[in-house]
Amino acid sequence: MKILVINTGSSSIKYQLFNMENQTVLCSGVVEKIGEDHGSLAHKIFKENGDILKKEYEGHIGDHQTGFKHIVDYLINEEFGVISDRSEISAVGHRVVHGGETFKAPTVIDEAVIEAITRNIPLAPLHNPSNLTGIEVAMSVFPESKQIAVFDTAFHQSIPPYAFMYALPYDLYKNNRVRRYGFHGTSHAYVSGVCAEYLKRPLDELNIITIHLGNGASMAALKNGQCIDTSMGMTPLEGLVMGTRTGDVDPALPFFLADHLHMSLKEIDTILNKESGLKGICGTNDMREVFEKRDKGDKKAILALDIYTYRIKKYIGSYYAALGSLDAIVFTAGIGENSPDIRKFSCAGLENMGIKINEEKNNSYKKGLSEISTADSRVKVLIIPTNEELRIAQETKKIIDGLS
């Protein structure tokens, strides 16, 4: 079975084609700058012998329909294609950012699903419209393939009301769906599943804290394998300090900025989402540059790292309390996988909670799944590279298998 995984943005299409017999990637690529004067497609073919063949295209790509046609041309190319006909693709798995309360699991896409995703556009105005575009175009380009929606928010739908509700007038939830939804669900689901496999225990017997640290960052608390809390809220702004986002702040802060600095709502939104976080504190949202500044003695960079890791540590403590006991902590995504100092400082001082990092293992991590806790640590501390595309492909396959 071959499954194409699609992640459609407003001016981009990311894709991977999987052979689900052995869960290998046949090819992957990204179409960028759709609708601009100079678009591009970067395509990689993964050979059985380990070689990677790269093909590129540059030129005007007027719309997503054209972008998908370019992808098909590369998939079935006589010289380097990986399939002979588009009908070989059994299903297309789509990443959809926001399923609201409607979707608790992946689902086959039909008109009712499209209507429901459309109704959730107010909850994700920057993402759901692009996701819908990808779905609609893919349905026309791959008419023989099943189309499956996999939602970022679905994993968090097991969170109980006392954790997802805000202490606002109840009618705002009832009438306007104001509540915590959480994001990065596909990543949290994937690494928690791999964690259970590594520990050789059923996921539904484990309490895990998963920590996804990229330019966007979030954490999730899993009790008996089910998510009971997550750091992002109704939007991806809440929670941890991120590359350009504030994370948790006093809710009255926007009123202060409006009243005393006469900022507009648009200006406040830009500050909170695009000019804050690491960038707001020390001038850059690239963690590598933050560490370069720190190593040169930059006080703002030092402060940024202290704030960043202190926030993670506070969430570890609060989630430990919510769970009652803890089997494992998992670090993942770009920063979580590649920054030993972030892992070290986020867990520093938690030894009495049974969380102990082996400094040598932490510092010598290269690639792949790794256990970096000490032998006497009650809580396993793991690094697990995330693979959201594979998770989408796996979820898509489950749906297809269930239909047969």
Coordinates of C-alpha atoms in Angstrom, one line a residue:
M1 CA 0.0 0.0 0.0
K2 CA 1.3 3.4 -1.0
I3 CA 0.1 6.5 0.9
L4 CA 0.8 10.1 0.0
V5 CA 1.0 12.5 3.0
I6 CA 0.2 16.1 2.2
N7 CA 0.6 19.3 4.3
T8 CA -0.8 22.3 2.4
G9 CA 0.1 25.8 3.3
S10 CA -1.2 29.1 1.9
S11 CA 1.7 29.1 -0.6
S12 CA 3.3 25.7 -0.2
I13 CA 2.7 22.0 -0.4
K14 CA 4.9 19.5 1.6
Y15 CA 4.6 15.9 0.7
Q16 CA 5.9 12.4 1.4
L17 CA 5.1 9.1 -0.4
F18 CA 5.3 6.1 1.9
N19 CA 5.4 2.4 1.1
M20 CA 3.4 1.1 4.0
E21 CA 4.6 -2.5 3.6
N22 CA 7.8 -1.5 5.3
Q23 CA 6.9 2.1 6.3
T24 CA 9.7 3.6 4.1
V25 CA 9.7 6.9 2.4
L26 CA 9.9 6.5 -1.4
C27 CA 10.1 10.2 -2.1
S28 CA 9.5 13.6 -0.5
G29 CA 9.4 17.2 -1.5
V30 CA 8.1 20.7 -1.1
V31 CA 6.5 23.1 -3.5
E32 CA 7.1 26.7 -2.4
K33 CA 6.1 30.3 -3.4
I34 CA 2.9 29.2 -5.1
G35 CA 1.3 32.2 -6.8
E36 CA 4.6 34.3 -6.7
D37 CA 6.7 35.1 -9.7
H38 CA 9.4 32.5 -8.9
G39 CA 8.1 29.3 -7.5
S40 CA 10.1 26.1 -6.8
L41 CA 9.8 22.4 -6.2
A42 CA 12.5 20.4 -4.4
H43 CA 12.1 16.7 -4.8
K44 CA 14.0 13.8 -3.2
I45 CA 13.9 10.1 -4.2
F46 CA 15.1 7.6 -1.7
K47 CA 16.8 4.7 -3.3
E48 CA 16.8 1.2 -1.8
N49 CA 20.6 1.3 -1.6
G50 CA 20.5 4.4 0.6
D51 CA 21.3 6.9 -2.2
I52 CA 19.2 10.1 -2.4
L53 CA 18.4 11.5 -5.8
K54 CA 17.5 15.2 -5.9
K55 CA 15.5 16.9 -8.5
E56 CA 14.5 20.6 -8.6
Y57 CA 12.2 22.8 -10.6
E58 CA 12.1 26.6 -10.6
G59 CA 9.5 28.7 -12.4
H60 CA 6.0 30.2 -12.0
I61 CA 3.6 28.0 -10.1
G62 CA 0.3 29.8 -10.4
D63 CA -1.9 27.9 -8.0
H64 CA -2.1 24.8 -5.9
Q65 CA -3.6 22.8 -8.8
T66 CA -0.5 23.5 -10.8
G67 CA 1.7 22.6 -7.8
F68 CA 0.0 19.2 -7.4
K69 CA 0.4 18.6 -11.2
H70 CA 4.1 19.2 -10.8
I71 CA 4.2 16.7 -7.9
V72 CA 2.4 14.1 -10.0
D73 CA 4.8 14.6 -12.9
Y74 CA 7.7 13.9 -10.6
L75 CA 6.1 10.9 -9.0
I76 CA 5.5 9.2 -12.3
N77 CA 8.5 10.5 -14.3
E78 CA 9.8 7.9 -16.7
E79 CA 13.4 8.5 -15.7
F80 CA 13.2 8.8 -11.9
G81 CA 9.6 8.3 -10.9
V82 CA 8.6 6.0 -8.0
I83 CA 5.2 4.9 -9.3
S84 CA 4.0 4.2 -12.8
D85 CA 0.5 5.6 -12.4
R86 CA -1.2 7.9 -9.8
S87 CA -3.8 5.1 -9.2
E88 CA -1.1 3.2 -7.3
I89 CA -1.6 5.7 -4.4
S90 CA -4.2 4.0 -2.2
A91 CA -4.9 7.0 -0.1
V92 CA -3.9 10.6 0.5
G93 CA -3.5 11.6 4.2
H94 CA -4.0 15.3 4.9
R95 CA -2.7 17.2 7.8
V96 CA -5.5 19.4 9.1
V97 CA -4.7 21.8 11.8
H98 CA -8.0 22.3 13.6
G99 CA -10.8 19.8 14.0
G100 CA -12.4 21.7 16.9
E101 CA -14.6 19.4 19.0
T102 CA -16.0 17.7 15.9
F103 CA -13.2 15.3 15.2
K104 CA -11.6 13.1 17.8
A105 CA -9.9 10.8 15.3
P106 CA -8.8 10.7 11.7
T107 CA -11.7 10.3 9.2
V108 CA -12.5 9.7 5.6
I109 CA -13.1 13.0 3.8
D110 CA -16.6 13.6 2.4
E111 CA -18.8 16.7 1.9
A112 CA -19.8 16.7 5.6
V113 CA -16.2 16.6 6.7
I114 CA -15.3 19.4 4.4
E115 CA -18.2 21.5 5.8
A116 CA -17.1 20.8 9.4
I117 CA -13.5 21.8 8.6
T118 CA -14.9 25.0 7.0
R119 CA -16.9 25.7 10.2
N120 CA -13.7 25.5 12.2
I121 CA -11.9 28.2 10.1
P122 CA -12.5 30.9 12.8
L123 CA -10.5 28.7 15.2
A124 CA -7.6 28.4 12.7
P125 CA -8.0 31.2 10.1
L126 CA -4.3 30.9 8.9
H127 CA -4.3 27.1 8.5
N128 CA -7.7 25.5 7.8
P129 CA -8.4 27.4 4.5
S130 CA -5.0 26.2 3.1
N131 CA -5.7 22.6 4.4
L132 CA -9.1 22.7 2.6
T133 CA -7.4 23.9 -0.6
G134 CA -5.1 20.9 -0.5
I135 CA -8.0 18.5 0.1
E136 CA -10.1 19.9 -2.7
V137 CA -7.2 19.9 -5.2
A138 CA -6.1 16.4 -4.2
M139 CA -9.6 15.1 -4.6
S140 CA -9.5 16.2 -8.3
V141 CA -5.8 15.2 -8.9
F142 CA -6.1 11.8 -7.2
P143 CA -9.8 10.8 -7.9
E144 CA -9.2 7.1 -7.3
S145 CA -7.5 7.5 -3.9
K146 CA -9.2 7.7 -0.6
Q147 CA -8.8 11.1 1.1
I148 CA -8.2 11.0 4.9
A149 CA -8.0 14.0 7.3
V150 CA -5.7 13.7 10.3
F151 CA -6.2 16.5 12.8
D152 CA -3.6 18.2 15.0
T153 CA -6.2 18.8 17.6
A154 CA -7.7 15.3 17.7
F155 CA -5.1 13.8 20.1
H156 CA -6.0 16.4 22.7
Q157 CA -9.8 15.7 22.6
S158 CA -9.4 13.3 25.6
I159 CA -8.6 16.2 27.9
P160 CA -11.3 16.5 30.6
P161 CA -13.5 19.6 30.8
Y162 CA -11.8 20.9 34.0
A163 CA -8.6 21.1 32.0
F164 CA -9.8 22.4 28.7
M165 CA -12.3 25.0 30.1
Y166 CA -11.3 28.6 30.8
A167 CA -12.9 30.3 33.7
L168 CA -14.9 32.6 31.5
P169 CA -18.7 33.0 31.2
Y170 CA -19.9 29.5 30.2
D171 CA -21.8 30.9 27.2
L172 CA -18.5 31.7 25.5
Y173 CA -17.8 28.0 25.4
K174 CA -21.3 27.0 24.6
N175 CA -22.0 29.5 21.8
N176 CA -18.5 30.3 20.6
R177 CA -16.4 27.2 21.4
V178 CA -13.9 29.1 23.5
R179 CA -11.8 26.5 25.2
R180 CA -8.3 24.8 25.2
Y181 CA -7.7 22.7 22.0
G182 CA -4.0 22.1 21.9
F183 CA -1.8 21.5 18.9
H184 CA 1.2 19.4 17.7
G185 CA -1.1 16.4 18.5
T186 CA 0.4 14.3 15.7
S187 CA 3.9 14.7 17.1
H188 CA 2.8 14.0 20.7
A189 CA 0.9 10.9 19.6
Y190 CA 3.9 9.6 17.5
V191 CA 6.6 10.0 20.2
S192 CA 4.4 8.6 23.0
G193 CA 3.7 5.5 20.9
V194 CA 7.4 5.0 20.2
C195 CA 8.1 5.6 23.9
A196 CA 5.8 2.7 24.8
E197 CA 7.4 0.4 22.3
Y198 CA 10.9 1.3 23.7
L199 CA 9.7 0.7 27.3
K200 CA 8.1 -2.6 26.1
R201 CA 4.9 -1.7 27.9
P202 CA 1.3 -1.0 26.7
L203 CA 0.8 2.7 26.1
D204 CA -2.4 2.6 28.2
E205 CA -0.4 1.7 31.3
L206 CA 2.0 4.6 31.0
N207 CA 2.1 8.2 32.3
I208 CA 4.3 10.3 30.0
I209 CA 5.2 14.0 29.6
T210 CA 6.0 14.8 25.9
I211 CA 7.9 18.0 25.1
H212 CA 7.8 19.2 21.5
L213 CA 10.4 22.0 21.2
G214 CA 10.7 23.7 17.8
N215 CA 10.1 27.3 16.8
G216 CA 6.6 26.5 18.1
A217 CA 6.7 24.5 21.3
S218 CA 4.2 22.6 23.4
M219 CA 3.9 19.9 26.1
A220 CA 1.4 17.2 26.8
A221 CA 0.6 15.1 29.8
L222 CA -0.6 11.6 29.1
K223 CA -2.2 9.5 31.8
N224 CA -2.6 5.8 30.9
G225 CA -1.8 6.8 27.3
Q226 CA -4.5 9.5 27.1
C227 CA -3.8 13.2 26.9
I228 CA -5.2 14.9 30.0
D229 CA -3.6 18.3 29.5
T230 CA -1.5 20.3 27.0
S231 CA 0.2 23.7 27.1
M232 CA -1.2 25.3 24.0
G233 CA -4.7 26.6 24.3
M234 CA -7.4 27.9 22.0
T235 CA -4.6 29.1 19.8
P236 CA -0.9 28.2 19.6
L237 CA 0.1 31.3 21.6
E238 CA -0.5 29.9 25.1
G239 CA 2.0 27.9 27.1
L240 CA 5.8 27.6 26.6
V241 CA 8.1 30.4 25.5
M242 CA 8.6 29.9 21.8
G243 CA 10.7 31.3 19.0
T244 CA 8.6 34.4 18.4
R245 CA 5.5 33.8 20.7
T246 CA 5.1 34.9 24.3
G247 CA 3.6 31.8 25.7
D248 CA 1.8 32.4 29.0
V249 CA 1.3 36.1 29.9
D250 CA -1.0 38.1 32.1
P251 CA -4.3 38.3 30.1
A252 CA -4.5 42.0 31.0
L253 CA -1.3 42.8 29.1
P254 CA -3.1 43.6 25.8
F255 CA -5.3 46.2 27.6
F256 CA -2.2 47.8 29.0
L257 CA -0.6 48.0 25.5
A258 CA -3.8 49.4 24.1
D259 CA -4.5 51.9 26.8
H260 CA -1.0 53.1 27.6
L261 CA 0.9 52.6 24.4
H262 CA -2.1 53.2 22.1
M263 CA -1.5 50.0 20.1
S264 CA -4.1 48.6 17.8
L265 CA -5.3 45.0 18.1
K266 CA -3.4 44.1 15.0
E267 CA -0.2 45.6 16.4
I268 CA -0.7 43.7 19.7
D269 CA -1.3 40.5 17.8
T270 CA 1.9 41.0 15.9
I271 CA 3.9 41.6 19.1
L272 CA 2.5 38.6 20.9
N273 CA 2.9 36.1 18.0
K274 CA 5.8 37.4 15.9
E275 CA 8.0 39.7 17.9
S276 CA 8.1 38.0 21.3
G277 CA 9.5 34.8 22.7
L278 CA 13.3 34.3 22.2
K279 CA 13.3 36.9 19.5
G280 CA 11.7 39.5 21.7
I281 CA 14.1 39.0 24.6
C282 CA 17.5 38.6 22.8
G283 CA 16.8 39.5 19.1
T284 CA 16.7 36.1 17.4
N285 CA 14.4 33.1 17.3
D286 CA 17.1 30.8 16.0
M287 CA 18.2 28.8 19.1
R288 CA 21.7 28.2 17.5
E289 CA 22.2 32.0 17.4
V290 CA 20.9 32.4 20.9
F291 CA 23.6 30.0 22.2
E292 CA 26.2 31.8 20.1
K293 CA 25.2 35.0 21.8
R294 CA 25.2 33.3 25.2
D295 CA 28.7 31.9 24.7
K296 CA 29.9 35.4 24.0
G297 CA 28.5 36.6 27.3
D298 CA 25.3 38.3 26.0
K299 CA 23.2 38.9 29.1
K300 CA 19.9 39.0 27.1
A301 CA 20.6 35.6 25.5
I302 CA 21.4 34.2 29.0
L303 CA 18.1 35.6 30.3
A304 CA 16.2 34.2 27.3
L305 CA 17.5 30.7 27.9
D306 CA 16.7 31.0 31.6
I307 CA 13.1 32.0 30.9
Y308 CA 12.7 29.4 28.2
T309 CA 13.9 26.4 30.3
Y310 CA 12.3 27.7 33.6
R311 CA 8.9 27.7 31.8
I312 CA 9.5 24.1 30.7
K313 CA 10.5 23.0 34.2
K314 CA 7.3 24.6 35.7
Y315 CA 5.2 22.6 33.2
I316 CA 7.0 19.4 34.1
G317 CA 6.2 20.0 37.7
S318 CA 2.6 20.9 37.2
Y319 CA 2.0 17.9 34.9
Y320 CA 3.8 15.6 37.3
A321 CA 1.3 16.7 39.9
A322 CA -1.7 16.3 37.6
L323 CA -0.5 12.7 36.6
G324 CA 0.3 11.6 40.2
S325 CA 3.1 9.4 38.9
L326 CA 5.5 9.6 36.0
D327 CA 7.1 6.9 33.9
A328 CA 8.9 8.9 31.2
I329 CA 9.7 12.4 29.8
V330 CA 10.2 12.6 26.0
F331 CA 12.0 15.5 24.3
T332 CA 11.4 15.9 20.6
A333 CA 11.4 18.3 17.6
G334 CA 14.3 20.4 16.4
I335 CA 15.4 22.0 19.7
G336 CA 14.3 19.1 21.9
E337 CA 16.3 16.7 19.8
N338 CA 19.4 18.8 19.2
S339 CA 20.0 21.0 22.3
P340 CA 21.6 19.1 25.2
D341 CA 21.7 22.3 27.3
I342 CA 17.9 22.9 26.9
R343 CA 17.3 19.3 28.1
K344 CA 19.8 19.7 30.9
F345 CA 18.5 23.0 32.3
S346 CA 14.8 22.0 31.8
C347 CA 15.4 19.0 34.2
A348 CA 17.9 20.5 36.5
G349 CA 16.9 20.5 40.2
L350 CA 14.2 17.8 39.6
E351 CA 16.3 15.0 41.1
N352 CA 14.1 14.7 44.2
M353 CA 11.2 14.0 41.7
G354 CA 13.1 11.0 40.3
I355 CA 14.3 12.9 37.2
K356 CA 18.0 12.5 36.7
I357 CA 19.9 13.1 33.4
N358 CA 23.1 11.4 32.6
E359 CA 25.2 14.3 31.4
E360 CA 27.6 12.2 29.2
K361 CA 24.7 10.5 27.4
N362 CA 22.9 13.9 27.0
N363 CA 25.9 15.6 25.6
S364 CA 26.9 12.8 23.3
Y365 CA 23.5 12.3 21.6
K366 CA 23.8 12.1 17.8
K367 CA 20.7 10.8 16.2
G368 CA 17.7 8.4 16.8
L369 CA 16.0 7.3 19.9
S370 CA 18.2 7.6 23.0
E371 CA 17.7 7.2 26.8
I372 CA 19.6 10.0 28.5
S373 CA 18.5 9.4 32.2
T374 CA 20.8 7.9 34.8
A375 CA 20.5 4.2 35.7
D376 CA 18.9 5.1 39.1
S377 CA 16.5 7.7 37.7
R378 CA 12.9 6.7 38.5
V379 CA 11.7 8.5 35.5
K380 CA 13.1 7.6 32.1
V381 CA 14.2 10.6 30.1
L382 CA 14.2 10.0 26.3
I383 CA 15.0 11.8 23.1
I384 CA 12.7 10.5 20.3
P385 CA 12.9 12.2 16.9
T386 CA 9.3 13.0 15.8
N387 CA 7.9 11.9 12.5
E388 CA 4.5 13.5 12.0
E389 CA 4.3 12.5 8.4
L390 CA 4.8 8.8 9.3
R391 CA 2.1 9.1 12.0
I392 CA -0.3 10.6 9.5
A393 CA 0.5 7.7 7.1
Q394 CA 0.0 5.2 9.9
E395 CA -3.4 6.7 10.9
T396 CA -4.4 6.9 7.2
K397 CA -3.6 3.2 6.8
K398 CA -5.7 2.3 9.8
I399 CA -8.7 4.0 8.3
I400 CA -8.2 2.3 4.9
D401 CA -7.7 -1.1 6.6
G402 CA -10.9 -0.6 8.5
L403 CA -12.8 0.0 5.3
S404 CA -11.8 -3.2 3.7

